[in-house]
PDB file of C-alpha atoms and ligand atoms in Angstrom:
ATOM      1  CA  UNK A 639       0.000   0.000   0.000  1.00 33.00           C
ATOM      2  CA  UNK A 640       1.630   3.546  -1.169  1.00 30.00           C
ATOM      3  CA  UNK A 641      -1.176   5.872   0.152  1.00 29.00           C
ATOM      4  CA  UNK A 642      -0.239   7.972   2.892  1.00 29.00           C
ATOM      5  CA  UNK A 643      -1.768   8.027   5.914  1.00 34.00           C
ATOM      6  CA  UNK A 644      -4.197  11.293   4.687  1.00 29.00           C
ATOM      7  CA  UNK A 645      -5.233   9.310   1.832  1.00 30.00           C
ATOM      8  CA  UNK A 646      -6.180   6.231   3.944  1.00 29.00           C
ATOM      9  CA  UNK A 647      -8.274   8.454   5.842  1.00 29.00           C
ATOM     10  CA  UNK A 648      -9.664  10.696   3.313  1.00 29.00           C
ATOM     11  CA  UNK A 649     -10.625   7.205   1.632  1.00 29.00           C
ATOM     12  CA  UNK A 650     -11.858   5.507   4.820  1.00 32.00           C
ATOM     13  CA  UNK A 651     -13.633   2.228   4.126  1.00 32.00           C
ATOM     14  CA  UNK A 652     -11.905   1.245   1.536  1.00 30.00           C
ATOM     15  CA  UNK A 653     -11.557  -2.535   1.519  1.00 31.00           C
ATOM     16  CA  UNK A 654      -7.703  -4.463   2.315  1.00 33.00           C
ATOM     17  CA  UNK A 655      -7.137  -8.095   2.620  1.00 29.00           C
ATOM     18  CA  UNK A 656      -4.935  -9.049   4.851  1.00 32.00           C
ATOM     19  CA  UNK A 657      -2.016 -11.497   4.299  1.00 30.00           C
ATOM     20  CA  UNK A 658      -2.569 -15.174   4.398  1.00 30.00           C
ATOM     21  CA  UNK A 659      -5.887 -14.523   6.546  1.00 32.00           C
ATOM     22  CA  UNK A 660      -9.213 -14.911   5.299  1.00 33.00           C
ATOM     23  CA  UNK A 661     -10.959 -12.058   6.554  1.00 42.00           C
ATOM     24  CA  UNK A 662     -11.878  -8.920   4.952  1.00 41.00           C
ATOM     25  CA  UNK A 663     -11.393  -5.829   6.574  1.00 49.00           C
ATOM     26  CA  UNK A 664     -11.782  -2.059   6.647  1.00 47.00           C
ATOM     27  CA  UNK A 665      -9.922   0.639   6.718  1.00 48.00           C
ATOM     28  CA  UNK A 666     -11.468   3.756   9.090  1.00 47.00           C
ATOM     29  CA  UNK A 667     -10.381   6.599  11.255  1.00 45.00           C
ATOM     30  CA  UNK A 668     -11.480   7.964  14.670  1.00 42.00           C
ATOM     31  CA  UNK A 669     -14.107  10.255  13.268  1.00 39.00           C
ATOM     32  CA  UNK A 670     -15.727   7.276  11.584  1.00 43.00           C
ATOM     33  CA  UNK A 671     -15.732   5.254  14.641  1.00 46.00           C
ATOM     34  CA  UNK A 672     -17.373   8.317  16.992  1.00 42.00           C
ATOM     35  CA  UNK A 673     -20.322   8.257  14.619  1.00 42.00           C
ATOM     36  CA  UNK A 674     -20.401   4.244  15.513  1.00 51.00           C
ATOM     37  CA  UNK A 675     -21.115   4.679  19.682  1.00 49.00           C
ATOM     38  CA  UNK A 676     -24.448   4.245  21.253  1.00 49.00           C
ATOM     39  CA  UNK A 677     -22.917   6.815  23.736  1.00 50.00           C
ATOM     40  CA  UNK A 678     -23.395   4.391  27.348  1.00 53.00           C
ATOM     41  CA  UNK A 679     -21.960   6.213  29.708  1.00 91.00           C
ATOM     42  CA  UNK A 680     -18.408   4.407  28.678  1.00 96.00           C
ATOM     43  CA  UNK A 681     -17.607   2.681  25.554  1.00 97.00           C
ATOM     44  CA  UNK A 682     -14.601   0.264  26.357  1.00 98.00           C
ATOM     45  CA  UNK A 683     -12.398  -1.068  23.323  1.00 98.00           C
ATOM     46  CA  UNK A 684      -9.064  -1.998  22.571  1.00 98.00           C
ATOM     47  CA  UNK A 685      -6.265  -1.989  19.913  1.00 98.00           C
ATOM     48  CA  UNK A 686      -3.937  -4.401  18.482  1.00 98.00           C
ATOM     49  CA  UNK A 687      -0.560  -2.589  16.562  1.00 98.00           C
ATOM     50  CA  UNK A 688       0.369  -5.437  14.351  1.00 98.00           C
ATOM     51  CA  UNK A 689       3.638  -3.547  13.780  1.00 97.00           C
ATOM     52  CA  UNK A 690       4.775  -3.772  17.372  1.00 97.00           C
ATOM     53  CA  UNK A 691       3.699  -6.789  18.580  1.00 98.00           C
ATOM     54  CA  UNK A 692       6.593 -10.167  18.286  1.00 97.00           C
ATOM     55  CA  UNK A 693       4.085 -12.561  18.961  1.00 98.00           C
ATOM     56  CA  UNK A 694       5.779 -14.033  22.295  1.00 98.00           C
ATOM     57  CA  UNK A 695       1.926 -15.137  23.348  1.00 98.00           C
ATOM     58  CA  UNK A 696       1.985 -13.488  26.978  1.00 98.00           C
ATOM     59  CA  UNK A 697      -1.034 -12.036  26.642  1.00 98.00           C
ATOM     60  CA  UNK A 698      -2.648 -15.157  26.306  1.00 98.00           C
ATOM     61  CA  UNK A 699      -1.105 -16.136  28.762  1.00 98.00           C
ATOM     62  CA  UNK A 700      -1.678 -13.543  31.165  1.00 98.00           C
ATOM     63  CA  UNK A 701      -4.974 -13.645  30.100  1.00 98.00           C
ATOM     64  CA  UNK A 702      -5.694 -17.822  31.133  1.00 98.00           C
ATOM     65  CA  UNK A 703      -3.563 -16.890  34.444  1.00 98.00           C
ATOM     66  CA  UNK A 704      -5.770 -14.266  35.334  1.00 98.00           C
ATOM     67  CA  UNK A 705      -9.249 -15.068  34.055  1.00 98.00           C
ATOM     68  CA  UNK A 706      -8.980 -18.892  35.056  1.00 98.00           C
ATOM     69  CA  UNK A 707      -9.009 -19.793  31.277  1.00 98.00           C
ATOM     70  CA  UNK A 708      -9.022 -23.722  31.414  1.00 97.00           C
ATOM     71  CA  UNK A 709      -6.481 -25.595  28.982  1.00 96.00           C
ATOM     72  CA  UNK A 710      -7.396 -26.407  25.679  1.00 97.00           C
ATOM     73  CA  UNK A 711     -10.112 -23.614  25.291  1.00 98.00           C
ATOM     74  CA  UNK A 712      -8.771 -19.479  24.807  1.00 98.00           C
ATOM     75  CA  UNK A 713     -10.221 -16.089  25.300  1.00 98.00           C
ATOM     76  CA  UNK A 714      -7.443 -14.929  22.908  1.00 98.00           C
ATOM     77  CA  UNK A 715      -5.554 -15.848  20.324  1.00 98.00           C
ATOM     78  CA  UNK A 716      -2.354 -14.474  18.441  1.00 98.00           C
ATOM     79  CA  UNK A 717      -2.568 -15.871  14.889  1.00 98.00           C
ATOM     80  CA  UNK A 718       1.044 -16.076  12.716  1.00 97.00           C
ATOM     81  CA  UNK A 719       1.177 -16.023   9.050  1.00 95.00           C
ATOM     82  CA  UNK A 720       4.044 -15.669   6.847  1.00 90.00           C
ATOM     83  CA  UNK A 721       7.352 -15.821   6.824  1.00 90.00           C
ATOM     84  CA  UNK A 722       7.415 -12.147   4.845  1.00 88.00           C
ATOM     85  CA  UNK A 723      10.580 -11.164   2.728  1.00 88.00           C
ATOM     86  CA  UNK A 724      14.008 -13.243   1.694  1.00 88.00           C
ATOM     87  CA  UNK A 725      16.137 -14.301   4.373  1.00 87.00           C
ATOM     88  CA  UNK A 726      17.732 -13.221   6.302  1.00 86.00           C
ATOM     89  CA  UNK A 727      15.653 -10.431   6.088  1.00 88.00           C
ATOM     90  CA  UNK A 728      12.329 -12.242   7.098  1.00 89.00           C
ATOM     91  CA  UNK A 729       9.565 -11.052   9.460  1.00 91.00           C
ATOM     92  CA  UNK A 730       6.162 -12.336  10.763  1.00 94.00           C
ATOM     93  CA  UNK A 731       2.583 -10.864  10.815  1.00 95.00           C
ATOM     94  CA  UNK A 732       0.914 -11.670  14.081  1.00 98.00           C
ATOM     95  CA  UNK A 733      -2.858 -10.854  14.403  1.00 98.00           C
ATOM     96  CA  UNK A 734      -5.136 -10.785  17.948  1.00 98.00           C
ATOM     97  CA  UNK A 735      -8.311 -12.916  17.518  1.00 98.00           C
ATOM     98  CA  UNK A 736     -10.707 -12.209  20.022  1.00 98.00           C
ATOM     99  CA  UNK A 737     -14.137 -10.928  21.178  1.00 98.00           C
ATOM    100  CA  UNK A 738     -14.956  -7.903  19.046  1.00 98.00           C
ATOM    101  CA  UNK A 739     -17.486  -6.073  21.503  1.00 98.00           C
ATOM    102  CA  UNK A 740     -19.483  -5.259  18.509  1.00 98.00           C
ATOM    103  CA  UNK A 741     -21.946  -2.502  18.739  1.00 98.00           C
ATOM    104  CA  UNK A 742     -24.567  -4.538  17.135  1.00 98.00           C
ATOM    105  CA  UNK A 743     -23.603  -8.258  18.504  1.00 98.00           C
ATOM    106  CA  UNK A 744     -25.346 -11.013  16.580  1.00 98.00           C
ATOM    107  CA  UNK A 745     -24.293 -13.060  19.925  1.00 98.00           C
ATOM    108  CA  UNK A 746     -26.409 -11.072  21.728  1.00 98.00           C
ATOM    109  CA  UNK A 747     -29.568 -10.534  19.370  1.00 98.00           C
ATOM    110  CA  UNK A 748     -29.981 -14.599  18.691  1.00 98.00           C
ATOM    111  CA  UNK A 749     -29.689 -15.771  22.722  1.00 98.00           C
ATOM    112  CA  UNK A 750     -33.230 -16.612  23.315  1.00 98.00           C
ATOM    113  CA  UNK A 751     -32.825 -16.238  27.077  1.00 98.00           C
ATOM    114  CA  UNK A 752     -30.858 -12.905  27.475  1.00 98.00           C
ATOM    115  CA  UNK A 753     -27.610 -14.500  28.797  1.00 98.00           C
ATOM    116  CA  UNK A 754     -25.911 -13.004  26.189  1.00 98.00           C
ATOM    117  CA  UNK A 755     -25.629  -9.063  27.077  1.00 98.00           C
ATOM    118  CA  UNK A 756     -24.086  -5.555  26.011  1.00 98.00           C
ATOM    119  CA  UNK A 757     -23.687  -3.859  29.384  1.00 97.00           C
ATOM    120  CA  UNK A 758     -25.072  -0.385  28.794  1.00 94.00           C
ATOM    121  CA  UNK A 759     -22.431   1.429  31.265  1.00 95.00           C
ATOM    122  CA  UNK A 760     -19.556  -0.296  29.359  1.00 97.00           C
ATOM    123  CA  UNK A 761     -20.411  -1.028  25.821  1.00 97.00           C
ATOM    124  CA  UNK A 762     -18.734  -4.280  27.002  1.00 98.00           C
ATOM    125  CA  UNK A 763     -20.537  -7.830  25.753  1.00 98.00           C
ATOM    126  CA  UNK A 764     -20.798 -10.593  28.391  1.00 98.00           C
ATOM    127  CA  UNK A 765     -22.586 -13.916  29.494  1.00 98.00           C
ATOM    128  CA  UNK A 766     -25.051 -14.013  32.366  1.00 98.00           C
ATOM    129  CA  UNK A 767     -23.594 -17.338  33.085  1.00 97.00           C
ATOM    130  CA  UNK A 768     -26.809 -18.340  35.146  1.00 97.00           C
ATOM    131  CA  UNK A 769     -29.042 -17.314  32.300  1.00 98.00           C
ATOM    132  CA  UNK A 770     -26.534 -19.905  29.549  1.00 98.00           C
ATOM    133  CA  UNK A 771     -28.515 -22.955  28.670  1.00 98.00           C
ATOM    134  CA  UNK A 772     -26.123 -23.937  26.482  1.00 98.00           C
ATOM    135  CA  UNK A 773     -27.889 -24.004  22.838  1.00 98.00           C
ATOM    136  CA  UNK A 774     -25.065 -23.029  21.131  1.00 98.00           C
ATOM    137  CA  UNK A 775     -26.980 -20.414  19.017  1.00 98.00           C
ATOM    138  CA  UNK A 776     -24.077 -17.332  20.040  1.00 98.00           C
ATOM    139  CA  UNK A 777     -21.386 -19.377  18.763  1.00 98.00           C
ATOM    140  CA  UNK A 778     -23.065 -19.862  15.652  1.00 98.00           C
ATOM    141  CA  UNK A 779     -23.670 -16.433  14.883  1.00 98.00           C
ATOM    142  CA  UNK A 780     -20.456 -15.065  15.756  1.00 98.00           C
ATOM    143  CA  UNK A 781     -19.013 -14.037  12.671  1.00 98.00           C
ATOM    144  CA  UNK A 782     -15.334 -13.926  14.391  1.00 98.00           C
ATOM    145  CA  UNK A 783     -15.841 -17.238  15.946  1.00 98.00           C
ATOM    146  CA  UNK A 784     -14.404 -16.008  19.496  1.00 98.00           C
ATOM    147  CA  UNK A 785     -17.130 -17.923  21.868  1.00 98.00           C
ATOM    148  CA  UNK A 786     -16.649 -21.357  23.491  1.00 98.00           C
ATOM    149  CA  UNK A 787     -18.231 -23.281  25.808  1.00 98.00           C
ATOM    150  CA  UNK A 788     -16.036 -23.424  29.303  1.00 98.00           C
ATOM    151  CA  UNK A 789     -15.653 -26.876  30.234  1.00 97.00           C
ATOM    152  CA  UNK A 790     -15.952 -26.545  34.009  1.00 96.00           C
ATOM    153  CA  UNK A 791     -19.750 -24.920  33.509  1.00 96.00           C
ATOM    154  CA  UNK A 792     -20.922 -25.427  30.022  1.00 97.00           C
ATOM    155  CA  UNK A 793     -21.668 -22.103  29.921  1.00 98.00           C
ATOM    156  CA  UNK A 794     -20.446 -20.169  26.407  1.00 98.00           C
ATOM    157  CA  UNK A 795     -17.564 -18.013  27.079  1.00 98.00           C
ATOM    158  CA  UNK A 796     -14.774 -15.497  25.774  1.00 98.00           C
ATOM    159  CA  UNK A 797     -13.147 -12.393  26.400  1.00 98.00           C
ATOM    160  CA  UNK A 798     -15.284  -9.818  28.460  1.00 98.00           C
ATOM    161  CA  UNK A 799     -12.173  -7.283  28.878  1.00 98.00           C
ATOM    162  CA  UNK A 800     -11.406  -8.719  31.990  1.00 98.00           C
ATOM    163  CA  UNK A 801     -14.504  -7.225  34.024  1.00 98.00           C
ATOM    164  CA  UNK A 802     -14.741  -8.880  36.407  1.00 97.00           C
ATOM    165  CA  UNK A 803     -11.064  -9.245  37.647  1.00 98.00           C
ATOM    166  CA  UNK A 804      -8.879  -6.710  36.693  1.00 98.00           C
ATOM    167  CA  UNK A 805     -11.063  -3.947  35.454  1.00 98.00           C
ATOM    168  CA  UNK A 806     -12.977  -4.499  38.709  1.00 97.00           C
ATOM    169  CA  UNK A 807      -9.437  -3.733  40.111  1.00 98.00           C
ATOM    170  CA  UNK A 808      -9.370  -0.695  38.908  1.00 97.00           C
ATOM    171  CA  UNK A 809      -6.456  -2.644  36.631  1.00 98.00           C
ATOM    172  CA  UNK A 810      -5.537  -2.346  32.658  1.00 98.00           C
ATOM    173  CA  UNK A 811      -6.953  -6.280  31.213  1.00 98.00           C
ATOM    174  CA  UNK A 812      -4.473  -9.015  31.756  1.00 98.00           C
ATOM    175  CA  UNK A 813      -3.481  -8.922  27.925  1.00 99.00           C
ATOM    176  CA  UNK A 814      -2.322  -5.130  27.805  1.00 98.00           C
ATOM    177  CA  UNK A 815      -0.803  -5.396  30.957  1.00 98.00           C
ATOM    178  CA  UNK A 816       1.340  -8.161  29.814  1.00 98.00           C
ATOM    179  CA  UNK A 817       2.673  -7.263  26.846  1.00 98.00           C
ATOM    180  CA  UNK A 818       6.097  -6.614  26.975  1.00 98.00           C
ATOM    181  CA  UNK A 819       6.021  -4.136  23.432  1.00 98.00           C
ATOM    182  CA  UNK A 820       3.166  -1.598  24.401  1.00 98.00           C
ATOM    183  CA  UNK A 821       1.032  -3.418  21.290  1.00 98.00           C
ATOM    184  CA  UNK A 822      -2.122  -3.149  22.834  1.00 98.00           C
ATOM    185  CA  UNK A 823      -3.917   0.170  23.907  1.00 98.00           C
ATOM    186  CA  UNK A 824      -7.000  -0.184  26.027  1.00 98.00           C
ATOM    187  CA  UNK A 825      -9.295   2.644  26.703  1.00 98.00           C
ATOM    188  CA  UNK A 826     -12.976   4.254  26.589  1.00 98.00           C
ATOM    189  CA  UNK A 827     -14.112   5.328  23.236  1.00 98.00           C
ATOM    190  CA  UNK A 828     -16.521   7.941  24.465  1.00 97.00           C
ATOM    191  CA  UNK A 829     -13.348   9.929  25.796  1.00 97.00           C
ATOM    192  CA  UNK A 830     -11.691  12.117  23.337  1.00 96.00           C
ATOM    193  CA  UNK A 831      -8.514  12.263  25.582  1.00 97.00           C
ATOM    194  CA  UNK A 832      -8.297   8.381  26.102  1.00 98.00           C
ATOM    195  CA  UNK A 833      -5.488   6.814  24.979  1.00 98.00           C
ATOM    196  CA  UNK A 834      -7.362   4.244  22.455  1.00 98.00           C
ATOM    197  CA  UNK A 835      -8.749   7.360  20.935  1.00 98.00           C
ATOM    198  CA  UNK A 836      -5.359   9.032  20.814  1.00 98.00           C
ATOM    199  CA  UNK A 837      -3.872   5.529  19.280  1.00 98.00           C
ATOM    200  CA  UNK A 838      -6.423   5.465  16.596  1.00 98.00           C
ATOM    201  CA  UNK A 839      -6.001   9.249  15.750  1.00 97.00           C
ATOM    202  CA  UNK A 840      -2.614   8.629  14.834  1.00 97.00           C
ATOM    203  CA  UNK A 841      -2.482   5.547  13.246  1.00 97.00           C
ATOM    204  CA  UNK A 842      -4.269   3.847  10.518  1.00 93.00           C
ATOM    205  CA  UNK A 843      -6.523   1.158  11.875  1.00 98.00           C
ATOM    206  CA  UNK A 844      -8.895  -1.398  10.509  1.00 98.00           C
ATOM    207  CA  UNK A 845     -11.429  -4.016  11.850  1.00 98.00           C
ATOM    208  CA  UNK A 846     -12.454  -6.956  10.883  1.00 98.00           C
ATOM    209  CA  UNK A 847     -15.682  -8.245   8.872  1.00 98.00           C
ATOM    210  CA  UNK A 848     -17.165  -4.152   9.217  1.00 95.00           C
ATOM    211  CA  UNK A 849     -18.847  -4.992   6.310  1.00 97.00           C
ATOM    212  CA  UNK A 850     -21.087  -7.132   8.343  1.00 98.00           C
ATOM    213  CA  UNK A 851     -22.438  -4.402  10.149  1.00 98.00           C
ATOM    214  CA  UNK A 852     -20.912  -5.870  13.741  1.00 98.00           C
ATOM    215  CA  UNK A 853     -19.714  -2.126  14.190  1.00 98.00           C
ATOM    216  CA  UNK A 854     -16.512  -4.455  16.159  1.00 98.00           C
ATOM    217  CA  UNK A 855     -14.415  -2.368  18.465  1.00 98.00           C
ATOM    218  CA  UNK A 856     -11.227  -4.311  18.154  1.00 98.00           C
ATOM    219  CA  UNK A 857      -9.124  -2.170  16.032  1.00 98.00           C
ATOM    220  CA  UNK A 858      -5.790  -3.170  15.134  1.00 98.00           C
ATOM    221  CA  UNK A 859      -3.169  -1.505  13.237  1.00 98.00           C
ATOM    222  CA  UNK A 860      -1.577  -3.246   9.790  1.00 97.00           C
ATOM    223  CA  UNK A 861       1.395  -4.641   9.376  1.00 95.00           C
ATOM    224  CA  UNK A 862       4.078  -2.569   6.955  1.00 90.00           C
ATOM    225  CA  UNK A 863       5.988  -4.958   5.765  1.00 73.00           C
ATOM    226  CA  UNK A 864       3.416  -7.075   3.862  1.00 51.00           C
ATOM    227  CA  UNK A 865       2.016  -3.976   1.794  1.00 53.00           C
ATOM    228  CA  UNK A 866       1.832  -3.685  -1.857  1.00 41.00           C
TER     229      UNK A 866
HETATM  230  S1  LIG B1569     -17.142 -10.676  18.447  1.00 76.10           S
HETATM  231 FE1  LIG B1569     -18.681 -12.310  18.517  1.00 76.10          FE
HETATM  232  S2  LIG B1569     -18.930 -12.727  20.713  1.00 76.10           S
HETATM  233 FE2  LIG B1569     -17.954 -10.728  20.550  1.00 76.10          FE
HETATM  234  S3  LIG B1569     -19.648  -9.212  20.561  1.00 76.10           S
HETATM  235 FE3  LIG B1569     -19.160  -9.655  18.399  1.00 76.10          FE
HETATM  236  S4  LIG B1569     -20.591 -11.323  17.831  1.00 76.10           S
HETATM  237 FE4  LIG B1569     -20.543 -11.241  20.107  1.00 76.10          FE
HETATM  238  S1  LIG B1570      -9.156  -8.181  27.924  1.00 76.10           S
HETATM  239 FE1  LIG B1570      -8.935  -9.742  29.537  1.00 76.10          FE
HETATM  240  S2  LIG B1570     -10.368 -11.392  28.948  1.00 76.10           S
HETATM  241 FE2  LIG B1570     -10.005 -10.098  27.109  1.00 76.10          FE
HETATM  242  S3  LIG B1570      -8.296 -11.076  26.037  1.00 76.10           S
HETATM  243 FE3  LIG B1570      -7.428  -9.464  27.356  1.00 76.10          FE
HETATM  244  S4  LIG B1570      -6.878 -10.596  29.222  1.00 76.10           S
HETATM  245 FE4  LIG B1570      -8.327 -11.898  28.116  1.00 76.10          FE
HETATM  246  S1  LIG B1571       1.896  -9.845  24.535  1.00 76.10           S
HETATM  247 FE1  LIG B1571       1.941  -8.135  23.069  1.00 76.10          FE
HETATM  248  S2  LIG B1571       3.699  -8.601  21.719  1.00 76.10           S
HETATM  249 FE2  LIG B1571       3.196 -10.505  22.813  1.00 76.10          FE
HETATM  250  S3  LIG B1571       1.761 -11.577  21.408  1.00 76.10           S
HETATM  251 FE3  LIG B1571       0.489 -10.375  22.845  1.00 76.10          FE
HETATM  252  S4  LIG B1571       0.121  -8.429  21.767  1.00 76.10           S
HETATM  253 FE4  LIG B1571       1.844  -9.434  20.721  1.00 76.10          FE
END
């Protein structure tokens, strides 16, 4: 890609594939995103920067540690494709799979008994575990195929931005905490001075599958080095 960073912006929603991953994404700025918001009285997302993360995995694991994430199942995943260039000039793209805390969560409209919830004060999607009857029906229709059922309560599960551990600490989630290379900003949308809001000013984001009309809030910032 040879536009600058004005042109991307100018241009927003102009479609990019990225490499060796199946998903379509977006391009889109800050301003495109405020119109997004419901406006609750916060509106909690996060960033990925694909350029500065290695891939070392500790926010996964942080994020098991921490949110009592049983083996074999994930709230979070860090996806590698490549390798990109000749060696021994050769890199990796790493991309963060996770839940997308859409704005308008299919999850949320097909649970027929209301366990699946966006909390109005947070913009944050979660599971009223006792409400879970286990039909399966979220799963289904999440298009980023984050949810799983947790084997200890067979109750569907995934990332909920750790609210009830270290947000209710008054803490930064597990995963941003962790990361050793500052490559993921968390932060309240509905805050012009928050520093998700000052990450996505800057920077050239995209999100995944905004076609669909998921309005996600998991922006992440491309990787350089596989542009055209
Ligand atoms: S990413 Fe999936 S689980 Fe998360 S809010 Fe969107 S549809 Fe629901
Ligand atoms: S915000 Fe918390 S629950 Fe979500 S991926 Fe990060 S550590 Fe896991
Ligand atoms: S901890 Fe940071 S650098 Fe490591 S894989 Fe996760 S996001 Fe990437």
């Amino acid at each position: 890609m040879s536009c600058s960073r004005r042109n991307f912006l100018t241009g927003a929603g102009a479609v990019i594939f990225t490499t060796g991953v199946a998903t379509t994404s977006v391009l889109t700025s800050r301003d495109s995103n405020a119109s997004d918001v419901a406006d609750p009285a916060k509106n909690y997302g996060m960033l990925h920067d694909e350029n500065a993360c290695i891939g070392c995995t500790a926010c996964t694991e942080a994020c098991r540690e921490v949110n009592k994430v049983p083996e074999g199942v994930s709230r979070l995943e860090i996806n590698r494709s490549g390798p990109i260039g000749e060696y021994p000039d050769v890199e990796y793209h790493f991309t963060r799979n996770s839940c997308q805390h859409c704005e308008n969560p299919p999850c949320v409209y097909v649970c027929p008994t209301g366990a699946a919830y966006k909390d109005e004060e947070t913009g944050i999607v979660d599971v009223h575990k006792e409400k879970c009857v286990g039909c399966g029906y979220c799963l289904a229709a999440c298009p980023y195929q984050v949810r799983f059922f947790h084997p200890e309560d067979n109750s569907a599960d995934k990332c909920n931005f750790c609210r009830d551990t270290n947000l209710a600490e008054g803490k930064q989630p597990a995963c941003v905490e962790s990361c050793p290379t500052s490559a993921l900003v968390f932060g309240d949308l509905n805050d012009p001075q928050s520093d998700i809001n000052k990450a996505i000013e800057i920077n050239l984001v995209y999100r995944d599958k905004s076609h669909l009309g998921t309005k996600p809030k998991l922006f992440k910032v491309p990787f350089k080095k596989g542009e055209v």
